[in-house]
Short mmCIF file of C-alpha atoms in Angstrom, two decimals:
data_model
loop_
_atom_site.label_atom_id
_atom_site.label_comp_id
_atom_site.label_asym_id
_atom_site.label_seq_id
_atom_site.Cartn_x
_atom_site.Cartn_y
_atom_site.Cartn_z
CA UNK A 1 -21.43 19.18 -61.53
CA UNK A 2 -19.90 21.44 -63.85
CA UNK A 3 -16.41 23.07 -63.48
CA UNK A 4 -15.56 26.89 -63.38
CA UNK A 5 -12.14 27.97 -64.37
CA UNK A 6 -12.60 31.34 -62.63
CA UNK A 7 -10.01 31.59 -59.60
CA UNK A 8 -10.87 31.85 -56.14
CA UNK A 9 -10.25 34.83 -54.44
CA UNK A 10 -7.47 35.48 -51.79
CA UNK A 11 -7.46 38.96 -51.48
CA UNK A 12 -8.47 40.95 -47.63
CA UNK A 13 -11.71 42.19 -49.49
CA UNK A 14 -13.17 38.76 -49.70
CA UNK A 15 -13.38 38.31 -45.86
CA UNK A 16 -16.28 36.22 -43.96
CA UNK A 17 -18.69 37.85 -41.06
CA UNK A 18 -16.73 36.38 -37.81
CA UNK A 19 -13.68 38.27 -39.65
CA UNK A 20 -14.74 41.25 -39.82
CA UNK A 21 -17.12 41.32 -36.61
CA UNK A 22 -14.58 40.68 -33.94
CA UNK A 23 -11.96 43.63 -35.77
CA UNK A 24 -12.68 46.94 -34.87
CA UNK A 25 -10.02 48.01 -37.47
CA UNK A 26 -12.94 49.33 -39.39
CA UNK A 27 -14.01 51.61 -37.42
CA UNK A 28 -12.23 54.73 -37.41
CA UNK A 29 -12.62 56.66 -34.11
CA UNK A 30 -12.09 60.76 -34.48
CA UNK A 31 -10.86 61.93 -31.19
CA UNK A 32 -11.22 65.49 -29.78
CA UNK A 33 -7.89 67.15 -31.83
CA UNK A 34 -9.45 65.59 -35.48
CA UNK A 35 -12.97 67.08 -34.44
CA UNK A 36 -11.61 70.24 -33.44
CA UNK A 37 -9.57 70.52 -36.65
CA UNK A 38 -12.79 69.67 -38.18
CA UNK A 39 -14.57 72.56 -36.65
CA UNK A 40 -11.83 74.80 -38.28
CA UNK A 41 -12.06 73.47 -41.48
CA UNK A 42 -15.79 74.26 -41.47
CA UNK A 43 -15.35 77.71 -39.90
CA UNK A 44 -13.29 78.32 -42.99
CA UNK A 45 -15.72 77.36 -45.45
CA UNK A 46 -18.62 79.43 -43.36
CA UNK A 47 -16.87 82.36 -43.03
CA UNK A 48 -15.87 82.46 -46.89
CA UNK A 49 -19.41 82.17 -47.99
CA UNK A 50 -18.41 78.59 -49.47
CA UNK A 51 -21.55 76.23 -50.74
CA UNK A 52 -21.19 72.81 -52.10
CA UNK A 53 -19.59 72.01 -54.32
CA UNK A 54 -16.55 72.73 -52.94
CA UNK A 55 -12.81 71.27 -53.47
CA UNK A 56 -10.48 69.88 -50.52
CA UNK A 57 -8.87 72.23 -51.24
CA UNK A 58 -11.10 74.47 -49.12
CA UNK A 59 -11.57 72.35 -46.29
CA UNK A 60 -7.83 71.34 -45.49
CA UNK A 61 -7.26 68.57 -42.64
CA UNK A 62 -3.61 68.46 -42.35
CA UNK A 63 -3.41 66.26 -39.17
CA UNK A 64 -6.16 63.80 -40.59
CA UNK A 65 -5.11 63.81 -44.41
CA UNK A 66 -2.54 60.70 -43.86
CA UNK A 67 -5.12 58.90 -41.62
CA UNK A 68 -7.62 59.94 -44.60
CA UNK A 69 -5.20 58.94 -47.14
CA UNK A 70 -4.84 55.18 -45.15
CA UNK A 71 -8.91 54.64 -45.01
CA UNK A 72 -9.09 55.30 -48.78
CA UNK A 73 -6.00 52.38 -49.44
CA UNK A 74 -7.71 50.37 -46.96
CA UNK A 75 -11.32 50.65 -49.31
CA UNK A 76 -9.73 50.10 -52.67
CA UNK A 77 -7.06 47.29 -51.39
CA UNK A 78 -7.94 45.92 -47.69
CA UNK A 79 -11.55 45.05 -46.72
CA UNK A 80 -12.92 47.26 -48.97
CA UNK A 81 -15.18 49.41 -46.38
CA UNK A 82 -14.61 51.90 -43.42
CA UNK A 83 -16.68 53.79 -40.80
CA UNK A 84 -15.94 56.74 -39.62
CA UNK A 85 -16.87 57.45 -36.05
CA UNK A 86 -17.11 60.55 -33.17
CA UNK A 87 -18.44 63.46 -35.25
CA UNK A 88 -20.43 65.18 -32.73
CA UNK A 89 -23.64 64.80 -34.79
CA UNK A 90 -25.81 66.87 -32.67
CA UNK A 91 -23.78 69.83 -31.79
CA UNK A 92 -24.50 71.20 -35.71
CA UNK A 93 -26.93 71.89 -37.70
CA UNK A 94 -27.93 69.76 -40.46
CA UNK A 95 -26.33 72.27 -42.76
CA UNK A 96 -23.46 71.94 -41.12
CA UNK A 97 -23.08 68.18 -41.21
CA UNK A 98 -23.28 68.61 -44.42
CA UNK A 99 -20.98 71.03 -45.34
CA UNK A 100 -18.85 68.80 -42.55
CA UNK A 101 -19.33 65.27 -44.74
CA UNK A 102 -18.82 66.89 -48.17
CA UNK A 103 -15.72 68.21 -46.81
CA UNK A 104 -14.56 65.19 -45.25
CA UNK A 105 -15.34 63.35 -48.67
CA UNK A 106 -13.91 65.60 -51.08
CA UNK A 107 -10.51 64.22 -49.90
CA UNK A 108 -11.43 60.30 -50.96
CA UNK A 109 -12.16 62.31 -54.86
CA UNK A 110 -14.53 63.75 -56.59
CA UNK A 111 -18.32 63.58 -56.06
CA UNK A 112 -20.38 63.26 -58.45
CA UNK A 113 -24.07 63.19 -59.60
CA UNK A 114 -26.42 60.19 -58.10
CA UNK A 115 -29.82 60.75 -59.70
CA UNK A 116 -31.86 62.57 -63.09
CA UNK A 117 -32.15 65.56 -60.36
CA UNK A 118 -27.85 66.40 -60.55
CA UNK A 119 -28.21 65.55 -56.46
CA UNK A 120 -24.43 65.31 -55.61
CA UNK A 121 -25.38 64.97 -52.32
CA UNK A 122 -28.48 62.69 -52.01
CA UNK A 123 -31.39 62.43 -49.09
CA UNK A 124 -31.61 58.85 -48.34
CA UNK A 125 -35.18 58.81 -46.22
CA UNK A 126 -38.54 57.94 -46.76
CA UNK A 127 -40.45 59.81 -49.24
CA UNK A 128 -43.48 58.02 -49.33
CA UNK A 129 -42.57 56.61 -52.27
CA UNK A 130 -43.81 52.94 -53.53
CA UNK A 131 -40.70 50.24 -54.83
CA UNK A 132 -43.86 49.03 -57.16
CA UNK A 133 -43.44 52.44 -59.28
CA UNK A 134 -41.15 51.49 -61.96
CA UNK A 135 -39.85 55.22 -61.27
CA UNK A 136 -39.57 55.15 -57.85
CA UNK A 137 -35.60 54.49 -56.07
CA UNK A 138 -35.69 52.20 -53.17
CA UNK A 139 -33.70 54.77 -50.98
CA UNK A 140 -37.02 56.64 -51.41
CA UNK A 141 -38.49 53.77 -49.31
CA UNK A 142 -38.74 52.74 -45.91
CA UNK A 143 -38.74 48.78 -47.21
CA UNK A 144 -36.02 46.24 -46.51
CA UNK A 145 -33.48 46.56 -49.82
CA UNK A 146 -31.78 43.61 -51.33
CA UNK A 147 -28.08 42.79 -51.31
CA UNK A 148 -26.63 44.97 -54.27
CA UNK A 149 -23.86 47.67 -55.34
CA UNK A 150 -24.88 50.84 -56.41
CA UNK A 151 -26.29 51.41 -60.23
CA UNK A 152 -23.74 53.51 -61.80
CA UNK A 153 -20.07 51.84 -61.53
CA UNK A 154 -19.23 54.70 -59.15
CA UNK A 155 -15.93 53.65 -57.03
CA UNK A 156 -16.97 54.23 -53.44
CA UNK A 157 -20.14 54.82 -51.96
CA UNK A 158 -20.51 57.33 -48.96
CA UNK A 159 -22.96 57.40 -46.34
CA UNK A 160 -23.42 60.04 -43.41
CA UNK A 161 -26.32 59.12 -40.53
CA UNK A 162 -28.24 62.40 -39.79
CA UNK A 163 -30.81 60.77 -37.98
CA UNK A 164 -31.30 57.17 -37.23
CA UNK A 165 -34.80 55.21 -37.14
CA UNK A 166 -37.25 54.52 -34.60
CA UNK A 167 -36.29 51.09 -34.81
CA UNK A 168 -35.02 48.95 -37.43
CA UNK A 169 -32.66 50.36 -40.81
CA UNK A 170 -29.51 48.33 -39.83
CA UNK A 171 -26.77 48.30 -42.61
CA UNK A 172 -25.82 45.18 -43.80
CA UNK A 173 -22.58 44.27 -45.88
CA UNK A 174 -21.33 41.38 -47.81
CA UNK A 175 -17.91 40.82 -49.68
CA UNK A 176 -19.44 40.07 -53.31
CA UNK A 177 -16.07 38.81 -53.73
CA UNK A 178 -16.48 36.13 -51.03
CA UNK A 179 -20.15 35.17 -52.78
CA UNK A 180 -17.99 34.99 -55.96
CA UNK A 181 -16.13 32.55 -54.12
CA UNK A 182 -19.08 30.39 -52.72
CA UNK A 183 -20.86 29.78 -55.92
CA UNK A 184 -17.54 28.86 -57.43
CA UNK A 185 -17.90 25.98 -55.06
CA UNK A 186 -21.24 25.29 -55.13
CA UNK A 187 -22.85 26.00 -57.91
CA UNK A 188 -20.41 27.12 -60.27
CA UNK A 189 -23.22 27.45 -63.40
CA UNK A 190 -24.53 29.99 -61.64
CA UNK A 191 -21.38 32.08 -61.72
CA UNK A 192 -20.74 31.47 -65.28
CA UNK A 193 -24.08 32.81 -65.88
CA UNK A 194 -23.52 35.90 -64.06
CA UNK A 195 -20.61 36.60 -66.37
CA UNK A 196 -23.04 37.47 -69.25
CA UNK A 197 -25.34 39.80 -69.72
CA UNK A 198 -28.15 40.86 -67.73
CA UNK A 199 -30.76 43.37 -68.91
CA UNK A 200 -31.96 46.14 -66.48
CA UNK A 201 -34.41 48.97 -65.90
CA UNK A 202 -32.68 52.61 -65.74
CA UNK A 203 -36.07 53.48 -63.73
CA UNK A 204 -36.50 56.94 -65.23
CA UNK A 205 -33.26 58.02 -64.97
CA UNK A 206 -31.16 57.22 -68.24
CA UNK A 207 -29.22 60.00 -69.54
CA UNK A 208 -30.75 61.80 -72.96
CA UNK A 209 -29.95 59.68 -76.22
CA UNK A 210 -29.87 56.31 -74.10
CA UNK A 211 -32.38 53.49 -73.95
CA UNK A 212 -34.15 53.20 -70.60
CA UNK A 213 -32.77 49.77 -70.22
CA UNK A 214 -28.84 49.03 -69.74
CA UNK A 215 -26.94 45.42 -70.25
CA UNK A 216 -23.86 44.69 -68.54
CA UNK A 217 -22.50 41.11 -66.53
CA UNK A 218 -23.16 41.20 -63.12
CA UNK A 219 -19.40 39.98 -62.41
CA UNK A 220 -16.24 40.57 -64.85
CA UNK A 221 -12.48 40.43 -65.00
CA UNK A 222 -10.07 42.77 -66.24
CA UNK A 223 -6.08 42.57 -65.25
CA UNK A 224 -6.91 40.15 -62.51
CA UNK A 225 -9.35 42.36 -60.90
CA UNK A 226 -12.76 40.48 -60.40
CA UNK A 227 -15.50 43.59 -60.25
CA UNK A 228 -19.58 43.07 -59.22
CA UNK A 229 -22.28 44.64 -60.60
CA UNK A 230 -25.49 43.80 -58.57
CA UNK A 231 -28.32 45.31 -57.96
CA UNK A 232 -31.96 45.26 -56.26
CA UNK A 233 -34.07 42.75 -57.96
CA UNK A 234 -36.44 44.77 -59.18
CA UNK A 235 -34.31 46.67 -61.70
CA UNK A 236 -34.05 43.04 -63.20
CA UNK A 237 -37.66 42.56 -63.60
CA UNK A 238 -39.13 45.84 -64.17
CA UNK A 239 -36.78 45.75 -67.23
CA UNK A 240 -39.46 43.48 -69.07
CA UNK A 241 -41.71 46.52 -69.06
CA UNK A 242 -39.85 47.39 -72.65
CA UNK A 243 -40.07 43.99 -73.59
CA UNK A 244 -39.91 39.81 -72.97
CA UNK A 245 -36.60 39.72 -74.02
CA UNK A 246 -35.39 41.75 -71.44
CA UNK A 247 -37.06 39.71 -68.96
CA UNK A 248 -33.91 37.46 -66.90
CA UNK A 249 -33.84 34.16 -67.78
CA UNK A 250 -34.94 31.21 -65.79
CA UNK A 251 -31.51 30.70 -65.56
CA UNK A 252 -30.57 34.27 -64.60
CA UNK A 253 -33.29 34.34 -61.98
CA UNK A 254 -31.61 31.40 -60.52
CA UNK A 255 -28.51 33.41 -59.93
CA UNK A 256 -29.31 35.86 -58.62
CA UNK A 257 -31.42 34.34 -55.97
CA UNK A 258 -28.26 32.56 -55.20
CA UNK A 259 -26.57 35.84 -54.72
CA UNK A 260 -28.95 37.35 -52.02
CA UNK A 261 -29.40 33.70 -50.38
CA UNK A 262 -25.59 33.77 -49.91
CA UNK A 263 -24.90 37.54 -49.45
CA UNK A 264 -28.00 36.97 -46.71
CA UNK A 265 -25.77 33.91 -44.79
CA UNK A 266 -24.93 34.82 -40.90
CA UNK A 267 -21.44 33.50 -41.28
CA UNK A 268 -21.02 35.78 -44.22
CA UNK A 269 -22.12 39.40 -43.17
CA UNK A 270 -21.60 42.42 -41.04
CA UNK A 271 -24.23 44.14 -39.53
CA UNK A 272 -23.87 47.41 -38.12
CA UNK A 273 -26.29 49.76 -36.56
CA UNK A 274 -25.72 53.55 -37.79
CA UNK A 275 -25.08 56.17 -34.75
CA UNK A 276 -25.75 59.97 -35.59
CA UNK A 277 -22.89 61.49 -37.30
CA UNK A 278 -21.02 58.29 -38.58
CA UNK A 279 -19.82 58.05 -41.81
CA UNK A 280 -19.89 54.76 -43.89
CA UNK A 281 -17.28 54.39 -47.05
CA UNK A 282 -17.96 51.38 -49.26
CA UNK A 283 -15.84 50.29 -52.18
CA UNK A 284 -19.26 49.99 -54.74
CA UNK A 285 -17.12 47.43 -57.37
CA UNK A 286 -16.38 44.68 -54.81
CA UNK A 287 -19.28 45.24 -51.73
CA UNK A 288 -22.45 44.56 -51.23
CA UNK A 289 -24.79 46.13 -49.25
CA UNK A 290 -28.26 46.47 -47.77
CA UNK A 291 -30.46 47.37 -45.43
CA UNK A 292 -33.04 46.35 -42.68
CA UNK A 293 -36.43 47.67 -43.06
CA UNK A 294 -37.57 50.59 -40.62
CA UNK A 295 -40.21 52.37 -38.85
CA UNK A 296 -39.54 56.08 -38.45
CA UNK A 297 -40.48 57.95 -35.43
CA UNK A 298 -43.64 59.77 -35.70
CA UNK A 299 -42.94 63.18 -34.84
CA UNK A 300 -42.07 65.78 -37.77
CA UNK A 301 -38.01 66.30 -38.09
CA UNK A 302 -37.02 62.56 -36.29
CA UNK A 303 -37.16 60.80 -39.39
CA UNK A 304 -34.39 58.47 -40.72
CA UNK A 305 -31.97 60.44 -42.46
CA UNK A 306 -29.08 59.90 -44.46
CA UNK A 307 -27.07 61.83 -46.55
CA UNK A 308 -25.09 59.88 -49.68
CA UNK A 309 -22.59 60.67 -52.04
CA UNK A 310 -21.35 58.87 -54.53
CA UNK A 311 -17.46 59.32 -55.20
CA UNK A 312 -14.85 58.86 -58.35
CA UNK A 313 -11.03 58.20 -56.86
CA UNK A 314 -8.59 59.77 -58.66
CA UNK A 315 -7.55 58.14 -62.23
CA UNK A 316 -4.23 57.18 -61.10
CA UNK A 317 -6.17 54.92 -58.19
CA UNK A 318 -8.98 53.98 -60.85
CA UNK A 319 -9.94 49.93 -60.86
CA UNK A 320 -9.36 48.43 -64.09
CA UNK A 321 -12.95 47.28 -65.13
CA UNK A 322 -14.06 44.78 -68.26
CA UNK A 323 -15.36 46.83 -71.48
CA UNK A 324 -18.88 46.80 -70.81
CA UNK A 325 -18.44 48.45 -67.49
CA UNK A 326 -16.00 50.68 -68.27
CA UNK A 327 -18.23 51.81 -71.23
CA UNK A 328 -20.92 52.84 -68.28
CA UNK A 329 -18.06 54.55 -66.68
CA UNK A 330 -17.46 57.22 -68.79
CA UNK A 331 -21.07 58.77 -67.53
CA UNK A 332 -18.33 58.62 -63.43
CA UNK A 333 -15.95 60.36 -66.21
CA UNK A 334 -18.77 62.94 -67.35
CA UNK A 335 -20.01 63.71 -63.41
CA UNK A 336 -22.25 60.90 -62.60
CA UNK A 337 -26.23 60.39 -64.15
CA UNK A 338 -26.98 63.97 -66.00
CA UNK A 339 -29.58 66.36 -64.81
CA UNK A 340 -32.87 65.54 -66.76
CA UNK A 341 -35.63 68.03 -68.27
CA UNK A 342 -38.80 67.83 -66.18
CA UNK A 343 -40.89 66.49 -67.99
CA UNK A 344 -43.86 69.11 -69.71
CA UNK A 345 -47.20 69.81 -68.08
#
């Protein structure tokens, strides 16, 4: 078997299921003094006539900034996720949650735009839509979604629970840094060939000027900082829609089966079931994530709801990333994936 000379990884982010499962240390629990200075933070923003976007500015949380301020050092340097817990989902409206999480969110940095549409705040829920259309998101979906990290190399990736399923839609994450670590061991081919280039399908959503495809290594290095890039299988394969040689490799395809094989081991992951009003905070450059599928309840309003945002740290705090990510980064730099056209009648 062939050697690697890529280093193992010691640092808290690449932690094991068991770890994490028996720690509540990642859940943060909001008791009735952060809620209520919450409520006045929101008042604040109501009674000024304030819509998103808004800065943190507006939404100050004094007593909560340092604990704030700890969850964000604890994403970028400790296990590289966080859930926030005890917002009192159903006592607002859904307006107000979200004027609530953007608020809340706007202290971990800037937001910034998720899809061709400018969303800054996205609706994660069922649309109807089919993962077989090559422009269709799988958030759109209701289907199970593969082990990956978010398209754009965004630095944390926010999730609020509006409304959970009628059953199924569990969250899953795995430390890509701890899969790093297992194919080092056991197949260490495979993560050499995830160092180069993969070819993938922007799905209708490439900014103007750019090819729908993108290329970039689904892991890198830069100052000592191992980064992952992964995402849902089908962006891999729909990319041979512009041509063969965009198609992954036999060799590629091998690896990344590998990835969601490991990323999918028992001993490996957390799962965690959403309650209404929790808030999930994911470090997108060393985390993987996915989800269960779900059945939503059949009544109109009681559908599975989540709201995302997708959030740039400040520059100062901003992971060093290889050249062919932080090429894809300047679009973070510009605001996120610019607002498209529609296309002509």
């Amino acid at each position: 078997m062939m050697t690697t000379s890529r280093p193992r990884i010691t640092s808290p982010d690449a932690w094991v299921g068991p770890q994490i499962q028996h720690d509540a240390g990642w859940i943060a629990r909001l008791d009735e003094d952060d809620v209520a200075e919450i409520d006045a933070a929101l008042s604040r923003v109501k009674s000024g006539g304030l819509r998103i976007p808004f800065g943190s500015s507006a939404f100050p949380l004094p007593s909560l900034q340092a604990r704030l301020d700890g969850m964000l050092d604890e994403i970028e340097n400790g296990r590289g996720f966080q859930l926030i817990r005890g917002i009192p989902r159903r006592r607002y409206s859904d307006e107000d949650c979200e004027l609530i999480y953007w608020g809340i969110a706007s202290h971990f940095g800037t937001p910034v735009s998720q899809n061709a549409r400018g969303h800054l705040l996205g609706h994660v829920r069922d649309e109807g839509r089919q993962i077989e259309d090559p422009n269709a998101r799988a958030y759109q979906t209701n289907v199970r979604m593969d082990f990956h990290t978010d398209m754009l190399p965004i630095d944390v990736l926010g999730l609020f629970c509006l409304r959970t399923a009628k059953s199924g839609g569990a969250s899953k994450l795995t430390s890509a840094l701890t899969v790093h670590n297992v194919l080092r061991e056991e197949r260490p081919d495979l993560l050499e060939a995830l160092y180069g280039l993969f070819h993938l399908d922007w799905r209708g959503e490439e900014p103007a000027g750019e090819q729908p495809w993108f290329s970039i290594p689904m892991f890198s290095e830069s100052q000592g900082k191992i980064t992952a890039r992964i995402c849902s299988l089908v962006y891999y394969e729909s990319a041979a829609r512009f041509g063969e040689q965009y198609r992954p490799t036999a060799l590629q395809r091998e690896a990344l089966l590998a990835v969601q094989e490991i990323a999918n081991r028992p001993e490996l992951m957390l799962t965690m079931s959403f309650e209404e009003g929790d808030i999930q905070l994911i470090n997108n450059h060393t985390m993987l994530h996915a989800r269960e599928a779900y059945e939503d309840h059949p009544e109109p309003g009681r559908q599975r709801h989540l709201l995302r945002m997708w959030i740039a740290v400040p520059d100062g705090r901003r992971r060093p990333l290889a050249a062919a990510l932080a090429d894809r980064y300047r679009w973070v730099q510009r605001g996120g994936i610019p607002r498209k056209a529609p296309a002509a009648a």
